[in-house]
Structure formats: C-alpha cells, structure tokens
Amino acid sequence: MQYNESEFLIETVVPEDELIISRTDLQGIITYANETFCEISGYEEDELIGKSHNIVRHPDMPSAAFADLWDKMKNKKQWIGIVKNLRKDKGYYWVKAIISGVYKNGELVEYKSLRTPISYEEKLQHQKLYDKMRQENGEKIRKVIYE
Ligand SMILES: Cc1cc2nc3c(=O)[nH]c(=O)nc-3n(C[C@H](O)[C@H](O)[C@H](O)COP(=O)(O)O)c2cc1C
C-alpha cells in the first residue's frame, strides 16, 4: 500500500466526553457503529456495517497487537490496548480500546469495543513502541513506506 506522506500528518483528536462504540460478529465483521465512531473515522454508518473491522487498521499497528487481541477473544478474555486507527481520509486517531464478548443467555454471540481518548504522552510512547515491535518483527515501518 502506498500513501502520500502528508496524509499521515492529520490527527483527529477524540473528545474527552465521547465514547467510540462498535460491535462485530465472531469473525470481526462490523455489526454496529455509533455516531461518534462514524464521525471520528470519517465513514458513514453504511460504509462500516458489514465490513471487516480492519477497515480502520493503521499501517503503523504491529500485527502482534491484533494477534494478542484475537487470542484473548478466543479465550473469552477482555483485551485492553492502545490503538492507532486509520480514518477514511488516511488521517489517524488514537484510542484506548476495551474489547470483550457480548453474551446472550450465556452464549458468546458478538464482540464489542468501547474506546476512549489517551494523552499525548501515551500516544508518543505507543508510537515508539509499535515502531519497535514492527521493526523487530520484520514488518515495514514508516520510513520504508515513504520510500
Ligand atoms: C470488537 C472488535 C473491535 C475491533 N476494533 C479494531 C479497531 O478499532 N482497529 C483495528 O485496527 N482493529 C480492530 N479490531 C481487530 C480487527 O478485527 C483486525 O484483527 C485488525 O484490524 C487486524 O487486521 P487483520 O486481521 O486483517 O490483519 C477489532 C476487533 C474486534 C473483535
């Protein structure tokens, strides 16, 4: 995937009083997106419903983070992590996500994610951490994408 460098410079800051909410089926296909999710990601609701949640995956995210997320889901545990997401316009937004199962009569039927804003320091720390994780895992980092 090739991106124009300048597209990556635009951050959408998640307001303190907003919750970004989505739900997926057990395969990670979006079944629900609240208004804030649509606004922050830059998509219309009908562009999100029915799509894989990786529609907002940012190329800076290390695959190990999502491997850990799905491992937690398979084991019916909660995953809490810091995620850099890609907007439709190729800008980005950082969130803290809490992802867990949705149960109906004791049966796992869906997954849900609640996301809240993080501080500037947390963003900086995680950008560095994720660059390091990608580098150590042989995944491309921004320098390479920009060539
Ligand atoms: C409820 C739920 C919410 C998710 N939210 C995000 C998200 O906000 N951003 C993201 O990149 N991946 C999210 N994922 C993980 C994606 O399903 C996917 O595993 C990830 O984007 C990596 O893409 P890939 O599996 O195609 O490599 C979520 C998964 C679930 C179950």
XYZ file of N, CA, C and O and ligand atoms in Angstrom:
619
model
N 0.841 -1.196 0.000
C 0.000 0.000 0.000
C 0.883 1.256 0.000
O 1.778 1.372 0.821
N 0.649 2.125 -0.876
C 1.423 3.367 -0.938
C 0.590 4.535 -0.436
O -0.572 4.674 -0.796
N 1.170 5.351 0.415
C 0.473 6.528 0.902
C 1.302 7.770 0.634
O 2.526 7.705 0.595
N 0.635 8.863 0.507
C 1.312 10.147 0.434
C 1.672 10.547 1.865
O 0.833 10.510 2.753
N 2.912 10.925 2.072
C 3.408 11.250 3.411
C 2.518 12.252 4.156
O 2.217 12.078 5.326
N 2.084 13.283 3.479
C 1.345 14.350 4.156
C 0.002 13.851 4.710
O -0.492 14.377 5.697
N -0.549 12.793 4.083
C -1.844 12.288 4.553
C -1.765 11.778 5.986
O -2.747 11.789 6.714
N -0.574 11.324 6.374
C -0.436 10.735 7.694
C -0.299 11.769 8.808
O -0.242 11.443 9.971
N -0.201 13.026 8.441
C 0.070 14.052 9.445
C -1.191 14.561 10.117
O -1.112 15.317 11.071
N -2.351 14.168 9.623
C -3.586 14.762 10.141
C -4.181 13.894 11.237
O -4.664 12.792 10.980
N -4.127 14.415 12.458
C -4.698 13.666 13.572
C -6.094 14.199 13.896
O -6.321 15.404 13.919
N -7.012 13.281 14.138
C -8.315 13.642 14.672
C -8.268 13.337 16.157
O -7.992 12.192 16.550
N -8.461 14.346 16.967
C -8.383 14.155 18.415
C -9.762 13.745 18.932
O -10.758 14.416 18.654
N -9.798 12.627 19.648
C -11.067 12.130 20.188
C -11.443 12.977 21.404
O -10.656 13.078 22.345
N -12.621 13.612 21.402
C -13.004 14.452 22.545
C -13.143 13.653 23.841
O -13.531 12.480 23.812
N -12.807 14.295 24.946
C -12.816 13.653 26.271
C -14.168 13.033 26.635
O -14.236 12.020 27.302
N -15.243 13.681 26.204
C -16.569 13.241 26.642
C -17.248 12.304 25.644
O -18.448 12.057 25.732
N -16.487 11.776 24.692
C -17.097 10.904 23.676
C -16.625 9.462 23.844
O -15.482 9.206 24.201
N -17.529 8.522 23.555
C -17.195 7.098 23.563
C -17.375 6.575 22.139
O -18.434 6.772 21.542
N -16.356 5.937 21.604
C -16.476 5.329 20.278
C -16.883 3.874 20.505
O -16.172 3.127 21.180
N -18.021 3.492 19.977
C -18.531 2.138 20.238
C -18.742 1.387 18.932
O -19.274 1.936 17.960
N -18.323 0.120 18.911
C -18.679 -0.746 17.783
C -18.872 -2.167 18.294
O -18.404 -2.517 19.385
N -19.578 -2.936 17.486
C -19.711 -4.372 17.769
C -19.394 -5.122 16.489
O -19.578 -4.590 15.383
N -18.896 -6.342 16.652
C -18.636 -7.175 15.473
C -19.244 -8.553 15.695
O -19.539 -8.937 16.836
N -19.378 -9.304 14.591
C -19.746 -10.718 14.749
C -18.477 -11.472 15.169
O -17.418 -10.859 15.377
N -18.561 -12.770 15.266
C -17.425 -13.531 15.795
C -16.251 -13.588 14.821
O -15.155 -14.019 15.170
N -16.479 -13.135 13.582
C -15.400 -13.070 12.582
C -14.780 -11.672 12.474
O -13.914 -11.448 11.634
N -15.267 -10.735 13.280
C -14.707 -9.382 13.222
C -15.350 -8.487 12.175
O -14.793 -7.453 11.792
N -16.543 -8.872 11.705
C -17.302 -8.040 10.758
C -18.180 -7.070 11.564
O -18.909 -7.506 12.468
N -18.107 -5.779 11.225
C -18.824 -4.765 11.996
C -20.344 -4.934 11.863
O -20.879 -5.012 10.750
N -21.013 -4.992 13.023
C -22.480 -5.122 13.034
C -23.142 -3.864 13.589
O -24.332 -3.651 13.421
N -22.356 -3.044 14.306
C -22.897 -1.808 14.887
C -21.781 -0.786 15.018
O -20.653 -1.127 15.394
N -22.103 0.469 14.688
C -21.149 1.577 14.856
C -21.933 2.773 15.365
O -22.937 3.146 14.752
N -21.519 3.364 16.495
C -22.261 4.536 16.973
C -21.847 5.783 16.188
O -20.900 5.749 15.382
N -22.582 6.864 16.425
C -22.367 8.094 15.653
C -20.935 8.623 15.822
O -20.317 9.093 14.862
N -20.427 8.524 17.045
C -19.068 9.023 17.303
C -18.037 8.237 16.499
O -17.092 8.802 15.951
N -18.213 6.919 16.402
C -17.297 6.100 15.605
C -17.308 6.582 14.152
O -16.254 6.753 13.528
N -18.508 6.829 13.617
C -18.623 7.302 12.229
C -17.902 8.642 12.075
O -17.092 8.818 11.158
N -18.168 9.559 13.005
C -17.567 10.900 12.910
C -16.049 10.861 12.999
O -15.354 11.475 12.198
N -15.543 10.128 13.957
C -14.092 10.118 14.181
C -13.360 9.365 13.063
O -12.261 9.743 12.668
N -13.985 8.292 12.542
C -13.308 7.515 11.484
C -13.533 8.119 10.102
O -12.853 7.758 9.145
N -14.520 9.018 9.998
C -14.786 9.674 8.719
C -15.648 8.855 7.763
O -15.777 9.200 6.588
N -16.222 7.756 8.267
C -17.089 6.915 7.429
C -18.558 7.157 7.746
O -18.907 7.538 8.864
N -19.415 6.881 6.779
C -20.855 6.831 7.016
C -21.153 5.470 7.649
O -20.423 4.495 7.400
N -22.237 5.398 8.399
C -22.606 4.135 9.063
C -22.682 2.969 8.063
O -22.156 1.888 8.301
N -23.320 3.218 6.903
C -23.489 2.108 5.944
C -22.189 1.720 5.235
O -22.139 0.709 4.542
N -21.147 2.517 5.404
C -19.846 2.134 4.845
C -19.094 1.230 5.822
O -18.118 0.582 5.451
N -19.541 1.220 7.090
C -18.868 0.419 8.116
C -19.557 -0.921 8.362
O -18.891 -1.951 8.500
N -20.905 -0.887 8.419
C -21.655 -2.115 8.706
C -21.403 -3.149 7.600
O -21.495 -2.834 6.411
N -21.051 -4.367 8.026
C -20.808 -5.438 7.056
C -19.359 -5.536 6.608
O -18.985 -6.480 5.907
N -18.523 -4.557 7.021
C -17.101 -4.587 6.655
C -16.285 -5.174 7.796
O -16.669 -5.103 8.963
N -15.113 -5.714 7.442
C -14.205 -6.196 8.470
C -13.718 -4.998 9.291
O -13.502 -3.921 8.728
N -13.511 -5.208 10.590
C -13.065 -4.096 11.429
C -11.674 -3.611 11.044
O -11.247 -2.521 11.428
N -10.968 -4.397 10.230
C -9.646 -3.919 9.812
C -9.742 -2.784 8.793
O -8.730 -2.262 8.343
N -10.960 -2.358 8.477
C -11.160 -1.172 7.623
C -10.472 0.046 8.250
O -10.020 0.936 7.542
N -10.370 0.076 9.594
C -9.708 1.208 10.258
C -8.296 0.846 10.739
O -7.690 1.570 11.518
N -7.756 -0.261 10.237
C -6.405 -0.634 10.673
C -5.373 0.340 10.094
O -5.334 0.562 8.886
N -4.556 0.872 10.970
C -3.495 1.780 10.533
C -2.222 0.968 10.260
O -1.900 0.059 11.023
N -1.487 1.299 9.182
C -0.268 0.523 8.871
C 0.833 0.629 9.918
O 1.784 -0.149 9.877
N 0.718 1.550 10.871
C 1.719 1.625 11.953
C 1.469 0.580 13.035
O 2.331 0.361 13.890
N 0.284 -0.046 13.034
C -0.019 -1.008 14.105
C 0.707 -2.334 13.866
O 0.646 -2.887 12.767
N 1.387 -2.852 14.881
C 2.060 -4.146 14.723
C 1.039 -5.287 14.728
O 0.063 -5.232 15.483
N 1.273 -6.294 13.900
C 0.296 -7.387 13.834
C 0.216 -8.142 15.165
O -0.815 -8.736 15.478
N 1.294 -8.088 15.954
C 1.297 -8.791 17.250
C 0.189 -8.279 18.165
O -0.367 -9.051 18.959
N -0.145 -6.988 18.061
C -1.196 -6.429 18.915
C -2.531 -7.122 18.612
O -3.272 -7.498 19.528
N -2.809 -7.324 17.328
C -4.089 -7.939 16.963
C -4.085 -9.449 17.201
O -5.123 -10.043 17.492
N -2.903 -10.065 17.086
C -2.801 -11.495 17.399
C -3.168 -11.684 18.875
O -3.912 -12.606 19.241
N -2.667 -10.770 19.715
C -2.959 -10.832 21.154
C -4.452 -10.601 21.402
O -5.086 -11.315 22.187
N -5.011 -9.626 20.682
C -6.449 -9.326 20.822
C -7.296 -10.583 20.508
O -8.147 -10.979 21.304
N -7.011 -11.204 19.363
C -7.828 -12.366 18.961
C -7.585 -13.579 19.860
O -8.493 -14.381 20.087
N -6.367 -13.664 20.388
C -6.074 -14.733 21.329
C -6.935 -14.562 22.594
O -7.539 -15.517 23.091
N -7.029 -13.306 23.056
C -7.869 -13.012 24.229
C -9.339 -13.328 23.919
O -10.048 -13.910 24.741
N -9.803 -12.948 22.726
C -11.211 -13.193 22.367
C -11.504 -14.699 22.346
O -12.510 -15.148 22.875
N -10.601 -15.472 21.724
C -10.801 -16.930 21.628
C -10.871 -17.570 23.006
O -11.539 -18.580 23.212
N -10.141 -16.946 23.957
C -10.119 -17.477 25.324
C -11.131 -16.800 26.243
O -11.019 -16.894 27.473
N -12.059 -16.069 25.613
C -13.149 -15.399 26.341
C -12.638 -14.446 27.419
O -13.197 -14.346 28.515
N -11.544 -13.748 27.078
C -10.994 -12.751 27.999
C -11.202 -11.360 27.421
O -11.546 -11.205 26.253
N -10.927 -10.341 28.255
C -11.029 -8.960 27.808
C -9.655 -8.498 27.297
O -8.635 -8.926 27.838
N -9.643 -7.670 26.263
C -8.371 -7.087 25.778
C -8.436 -5.581 25.946
O -9.402 -4.943 25.524
N -7.432 -5.040 26.605
C -7.338 -3.576 26.723
C -6.042 -3.152 26.055
O -4.973 -3.688 26.379
N -6.138 -2.249 25.111
C -4.921 -1.830 24.422
C -5.051 -0.457 23.799
O -6.155 0.077 23.651
N -3.908 0.114 23.457
C -3.849 1.417 22.797
C -3.756 1.162 21.290
O -2.915 0.373 20.848
N -4.644 1.798 20.550
C -4.715 1.538 19.103
C -4.643 2.843 18.311
O -5.309 3.824 18.644
N -3.817 2.834 17.270
C -3.801 3.938 16.310
C -4.651 3.473 15.128
O -4.372 2.421 14.543
N -5.686 4.217 14.840
C -6.607 3.816 13.773
C -6.522 4.742 12.569
O -6.196 5.928 12.699
N -6.861 4.198 11.425
C -6.809 4.929 10.157
C -8.190 5.461 9.792
O -9.163 4.716 9.759
N -8.251 6.757 9.512
C -9.504 7.341 9.045
C -9.691 7.091 7.547
O -8.749 6.764 6.844
N -10.894 7.294 7.101
C -11.178 7.127 5.672
C -10.287 8.051 4.839
O -9.824 7.686 3.763
N -10.015 9.263 5.354
C -9.198 10.233 4.608
C -7.703 10.016 4.818
O -6.900 10.858 4.429
N -7.341 8.887 5.437
C -5.956 8.475 5.703
C -5.312 9.242 6.857
O -4.122 9.078 7.128
N -6.070 10.092 7.528
C -5.609 10.662 8.785
C -5.691 9.564 9.848
O -5.988 8.404 9.525
N -5.450 9.909 11.097
C -5.449 8.876 12.139
C -6.033 9.401 13.446
O -6.173 10.617 13.633
N -6.371 8.457 14.323
C -6.814 8.827 15.672
C -6.373 7.730 16.632
O -6.362 6.559 16.282
N -5.972 8.158 17.823
C -5.502 7.216 18.848
C -6.607 6.989 19.879
O -7.275 7.954 20.289
N -6.739 5.765 20.315
C -7.717 5.456 21.357
C -7.189 4.373 22.301
O -6.272 3.633 21.951
N -7.821 4.325 23.478
C -7.641 3.160 24.357
C -8.883 2.323 24.133
O -10.012 2.832 24.272
N -8.709 1.066 23.743
C -9.864 0.215 23.447
C -10.017 -0.882 24.499
O -9.034 -1.471 24.951
N -11.274 -1.108 24.881
C -11.601 -2.237 25.760
C -12.502 -3.148 24.948
O -13.619 -2.760 24.575
N -12.002 -4.319 24.607
C -12.742 -5.232 23.718
C -13.076 -6.519 24.472
O -12.207 -7.093 25.145
N -14.337 -6.939 24.362
C -14.760 -8.150 25.084
C -15.976 -8.770 24.409
O -16.528 -8.194 23.470
N -16.381 -9.900 24.910
C -17.503 -10.623 24.320
C -18.867 -10.061 24.731
O -19.002 -9.425 25.770
N -19.857 -10.300 23.857
C -21.257 -9.976 24.175
C -21.963 -11.325 24.321
O -21.894 -12.163 23.416
N -22.592 -11.524 25.461
C -23.218 -12.823 25.733
C -24.737 -12.724 25.754
O -25.302 -11.743 26.229
N -25.376 -13.731 25.190
C -26.837 -13.819 25.224
C -27.173 -15.192 25.797
O -26.719 -16.205 25.232
N -27.906 -15.217 26.877
C -28.218 -16.470 27.579
C -26.959 -17.312 27.810
O -26.958 -18.529 27.593
N -25.899 -16.633 28.183
C -24.650 -17.335 28.492
C -23.834 -17.749 27.284
O -22.752 -18.320 27.415
N -24.332 -17.433 26.092
C -23.611 -17.842 24.877
C -22.952 -16.625 24.224
O -23.559 -15.563 24.102
N -21.706 -16.824 23.803
C -20.973 -15.737 23.136
C -21.585 -15.495 21.757
O -21.627 -16.405 20.919
N -22.097 -14.282 21.522
C -22.745 -14.015 20.228
C -22.015 -12.962 19.386
O -22.057 -12.998 18.157
N -21.349 -12.011 20.045
C -20.660 -10.933 19.326
C -19.480 -10.462 20.163
O -19.274 -10.924 21.285
N -18.731 -9.492 19.591
C -17.703 -8.791 20.368
C -18.054 -7.312 20.366
O -18.660 -6.817 19.417
N -17.637 -6.621 21.431
C -17.894 -5.180 21.486
C -16.606 -4.432 21.871
O -15.726 -4.993 22.537
N -16.520 -3.209 21.418
C -15.370 -2.385 21.740
C -15.800 -1.000 22.175
O -16.637 -0.374 21.521
N -15.264 -0.553 23.288
C -15.500 0.799 23.803
C -14.169 1.517 23.779
O -13.170 0.982 24.259
N -14.135 2.714 23.223
C -12.849 3.408 23.090
C -12.906 4.809 23.654
O -13.877 5.525 23.441
N -11.832 5.168 24.340
C -11.744 6.492 24.969
C -10.425 7.160 24.561
O -9.502 6.476 24.104
N -10.331 8.493 24.721
C -9.098 9.188 24.332
C -7.919 8.840 25.233
O -8.112 8.375 26.362
N -6.704 9.093 24.729
C -5.491 8.914 25.542
C -4.692 10.216 25.507
O -4.965 11.085 24.679
N -3.693 10.301 26.374
C -2.904 11.534 26.471
C -1.842 11.594 25.372
O -1.499 10.571 24.756
N -1.299 12.782 25.180
C -0.216 12.982 24.219
C 0.972 12.069 24.549
O 1.556 11.443 23.665
N 1.313 11.965 25.831
C 2.453 11.146 26.253
C 2.230 9.675 25.907
O 3.137 8.977 25.477
N 0.982 9.219 26.104
C 0.678 7.815 25.781
C 0.791 7.553 24.274
O 1.229 6.498 23.840
N 0.391 8.548 23.478
C 0.489 8.408 22.013
C 1.950 8.276 21.597
O 2.312 7.389 20.822
N 2.778 9.176 22.152
C 4.201 9.189 21.819
C 4.857 7.869 22.209
O 5.581 7.247 21.430
N 4.551 7.441 23.410
C 5.119 6.194 23.942
C 4.722 5.003 23.059
O 5.539 4.145 22.742
N 3.455 4.966 22.653
C 2.989 3.827 21.860
C 3.435 3.892 20.404
O 3.665 2.859 19.786
N 3.583 5.100 19.869
C 4.121 5.198 18.508
C 5.524 4.581 18.485
O 5.862 3.789 17.604
N 6.332 4.923 19.503
C 7.703 4.389 19.580
C 7.694 2.878 19.806
O 8.444 2.140 19.182
N 6.830 2.440 20.708
C 6.736 1.010 20.998
C 6.317 0.221 19.755
O 6.907 -0.812 19.426
N 5.298 0.717 19.041
C 4.796 -0.009 17.870
C 5.790 0.013 16.717
O 5.928 -0.970 15.989
N 6.534 1.121 16.571
C 7.606 1.166 15.561
C 8.640 0.073 15.876
O 9.090 -0.647 14.986
N 8.978 -0.024 17.161
C 9.984 -1.001 17.604
C 9.481 -2.428 17.372
O 10.191 -3.282 16.865
N 8.209 -2.669 17.739
C 7.625 -4.002 17.559
C 7.600 -4.389 16.080
O 7.902 -5.521 15.712
N 7.233 -3.422 15.223
C 7.176 -3.719 13.781
C 8.575 -4.004 13.237
O 8.766 -4.937 12.457
N 9.534 -3.214 13.696
C 10.908 -3.394 13.231
C 11.439 -4.763 13.650
O 12.005 -5.491 12.849
N 11.198 -5.112 14.924
C 11.693 -6.392 15.447
C 11.035 -7.579 14.759
O 11.587 -8.653 14.675
N 9.833 -7.363 14.257
C 9.079 -8.457 13.634
C 9.239 -8.467 12.113
O 8.550 -9.215 11.418
N 10.133 -7.604 11.611
C 10.368 -7.556 10.161
C 9.233 -6.932 9.382
O 9.121 -7.125 8.169
N 8.348 -6.180 10.088
C 7.254 -5.505 9.388
C 7.733 -4.122 8.970
O 8.567 -3.524 9.642
N 7.185 -3.630 7.896
C 7.600 -2.316 7.408
C 7.276 -1.235 8.430
O 6.238 -1.287 9.078
N 8.178 -0.273 8.561
C 7.847 0.900 9.372
C 7.747 2.097 8.438
O 8.061 2.006 7.271
N 7.304 3.214 8.966
C 7.005 4.360 8.092
C 8.116 4.745 7.140
O 7.875 5.058 6.004
N 9.344 4.708 7.608
C 10.475 5.110 6.763
C 10.459 4.340 5.443
O 10.706 4.909 4.394
N 10.126 3.065 5.551
C 10.127 2.203 4.359
C 8.939 2.524 3.480
O 9.060 2.676 2.267
N 7.768 2.707 4.117
C 6.554 3.020 3.356
C 6.753 4.315 2.545
O 6.281 4.427 1.439
N 7.510 5.236 3.131
C 7.690 6.546 2.479
C 8.669 6.533 1.318
O 8.785 7.497 0.611
N 9.407 5.449 1.153
C 10.424 5.446 0.094
C 9.787 5.490 -1.288
O 8.702 4.942 -1.476
C -14.914 -5.705 18.628
C -13.653 -5.531 17.837
C -13.167 -4.250 17.604
C -12.005 -4.044 16.855
N -11.572 -2.767 16.681
C -10.480 -2.546 15.918
C -10.041 -1.216 15.676
O -10.592 -0.232 16.160
N -8.942 -1.063 14.883
C -8.276 -2.104 14.320
O -7.303 -1.885 13.599
N -8.667 -3.384 14.559
C -9.745 -3.613 15.337
N -10.147 -4.909 15.575
C -9.315 -6.013 15.056
C -9.614 -6.316 13.612
O -10.672 -7.250 13.574
C -8.383 -6.920 12.887
O -7.961 -8.102 13.510
C -7.195 -5.954 12.842
O -7.566 -4.721 12.289
C -6.016 -6.503 12.054
O -6.383 -6.737 10.744
P -6.030 -8.108 10.037
O -6.562 -9.179 10.946
O -6.683 -8.056 8.717
O -4.528 -8.133 9.958
C -11.297 -5.155 16.318
C -11.781 -6.446 16.552
C -12.934 -6.636 17.311
C -13.413 -8.033 17.575
